[in-house]
Each structure stands twice: as structure tokens, then as C-alpha cells.
PDB file of C-alpha atoms in Angstrom:
ATOM      1  CA  MET R   1     106.238 219.706  20.063  1.00  0.00           C
ATOM      2  CA  VAL R   2     107.381 216.146  19.653  1.00  0.00           C
ATOM      3  CA  PRO R   3     107.666 214.149  16.429  1.00  0.00           C
ATOM      4  CA  GLU R   4     104.966 211.534  15.966  1.00  0.00           C
ATOM      5  CA  GLU R   5     104.549 208.880  13.276  1.00  0.00           C
ATOM      6  CA  LEU R   6     101.175 209.095  11.555  1.00  0.00           C
ATOM      7  CA  ARG R   7     100.606 205.574  10.298  1.00  0.00           C
ATOM      8  CA  GLU R   8      97.396 206.260   8.377  1.00  0.00           C
ATOM      9  CA  ALA R   9      99.158 208.987   6.374  1.00  0.00           C
ATOM     10  CA  ASN R  10     102.505 207.154   6.305  1.00  0.00           C
ATOM     11  CA  THR R  11     104.329 210.321   7.331  1.00  0.00           C
ATOM     12  CA  VAL R  12     105.803 212.036  10.372  1.00  0.00           C
ATOM     13  CA  GLY R  13     104.040 214.976  11.956  1.00  0.00           C
ATOM     14  CA  TRP R  14     104.243 216.883  15.201  1.00  0.00           C
ATOM     15  CA  ARG R  15     102.156 216.686  18.377  1.00  0.00           C
ATOM     16  CA  CYS R  16     102.002 219.408  21.010  1.00  0.00           C
ATOM     17  CA  VAL R  17     102.667 217.975  24.466  1.00  0.00           C
ATOM     18  CA  MET R  18     100.641 220.777  26.094  1.00  0.00           C
ATOM     19  CA  CYS R  19      97.379 220.623  24.133  1.00  0.00           C
ATOM     20  CA  GLY R  20      97.683 217.495  21.955  1.00  0.00           C
ATOM     21  CA  GLU R  21      97.277 219.322  18.623  1.00  0.00           C
ATOM     22  CA  HIS R  22      98.629 217.383  15.642  1.00  0.00           C
ATOM     23  CA  ILE R  23     100.442 219.108  12.780  1.00  0.00           C
ATOM     24  CA  ASP R  24     101.437 217.326   9.583  1.00  0.00           C
ATOM     25  CA  PRO R  25     102.351 218.431   6.039  1.00  0.00           C
ATOM     26  CA  LEU R  26      98.722 218.244   4.839  1.00  0.00           C
ATOM     27  CA  ILE R  27      97.440 220.404   7.709  1.00  0.00           C
ATOM     28  CA  LEU R  28     100.169 222.966   7.035  1.00  0.00           C
ATOM     29  CA  GLU R  29      99.295 223.056   3.320  1.00  0.00           C
ATOM     30  CA  HIS R  30      95.596 223.619   4.073  1.00  0.00           C
ATOM     31  CA  ARG R  31      96.431 226.412   6.515  1.00  0.00           C
ATOM     32  CA  ARG R  32      98.683 228.043   3.924  1.00  0.00           C
ATOM     33  CA  ARG R  33      95.921 227.910   1.290  1.00  0.00           C
ATOM     34  CA  MET R  34      93.330 229.285   3.712  1.00  0.00           C
ATOM     35  CA  GLN R  35      95.358 232.499   4.030  1.00  0.00           C
ATOM     36  CA  THR R  36      94.099 233.664   0.613  1.00  0.00           C
ATOM     37  CA  PRO R  37      90.431 234.043  -0.352  1.00  0.00           C
ATOM     38  CA  GLU R  38      91.017 232.087  -3.569  1.00  0.00           C
ATOM     39  CA  GLY R  39      92.624 229.202  -1.708  1.00  0.00           C
ATOM     40  CA  ALA R  40      89.862 229.079   0.890  1.00  0.00           C
ATOM     41  CA  LYS R  41      87.183 229.051  -1.822  1.00  0.00           C
ATOM     42  CA  ALA R  42      88.928 226.220  -3.692  1.00  0.00           C
ATOM     43  CA  LEU R  43      89.185 224.105  -0.530  1.00  0.00           C
ATOM     44  CA  ARG R  44      85.498 224.653   0.301  1.00  0.00           C
ATOM     45  CA  GLU R  45      84.454 223.668  -3.233  1.00  0.00           C
ATOM     46  CA  LYS R  46      86.624 220.555  -3.122  1.00  0.00           C
ATOM     47  CA  ALA R  47      85.185 219.566   0.275  1.00  0.00           C
ATOM     48  CA  GLY R  48      81.648 219.999  -1.062  1.00  0.00           C
ATOM     49  CA  LYS R  49      82.343 217.473  -3.833  1.00  0.00           C
ATOM     50  CA  ALA R  50      83.862 214.829  -1.561  1.00  0.00           C
ATOM     51  CA  GLU R  51      82.176 211.451  -1.524  1.00  0.00           C
ATOM     52  CA  LEU R  52      81.842 209.131   1.416  1.00  0.00           C
ATOM     53  CA  ASN R  53      83.358 205.663   1.256  1.00  0.00           C
TER      54      ASN R  53
END
């Protein structure tokens, strides 16, 4: 893993040099919430209400 600046999120994340996967604080928070059924349900409901720009 190497640090990588994510300009669109104005933060620093990590990129795997083997597979190219990106990890940032938002991805980690979503993964943490998905570990519980309540958190997964809340994320799905929020995604269903999202509007396109």
C-alpha cells in the first residue's frame, strides 16, 4: 500500500500496488457500517434516496 492524494475528496488514502484498490476514510467507514445488519440497511436506504446532479 502506498499513500495517494485523492484530490476530489481533498484527503489522503491508500492504493494497493498489486491490485490498484483504493482505500480512504469514507470507504473504511462504509465497510465498518456494513458489518452490522442495521448499518447495512441504513446505507441501502440512504443510497436509494440519492439524487443525481
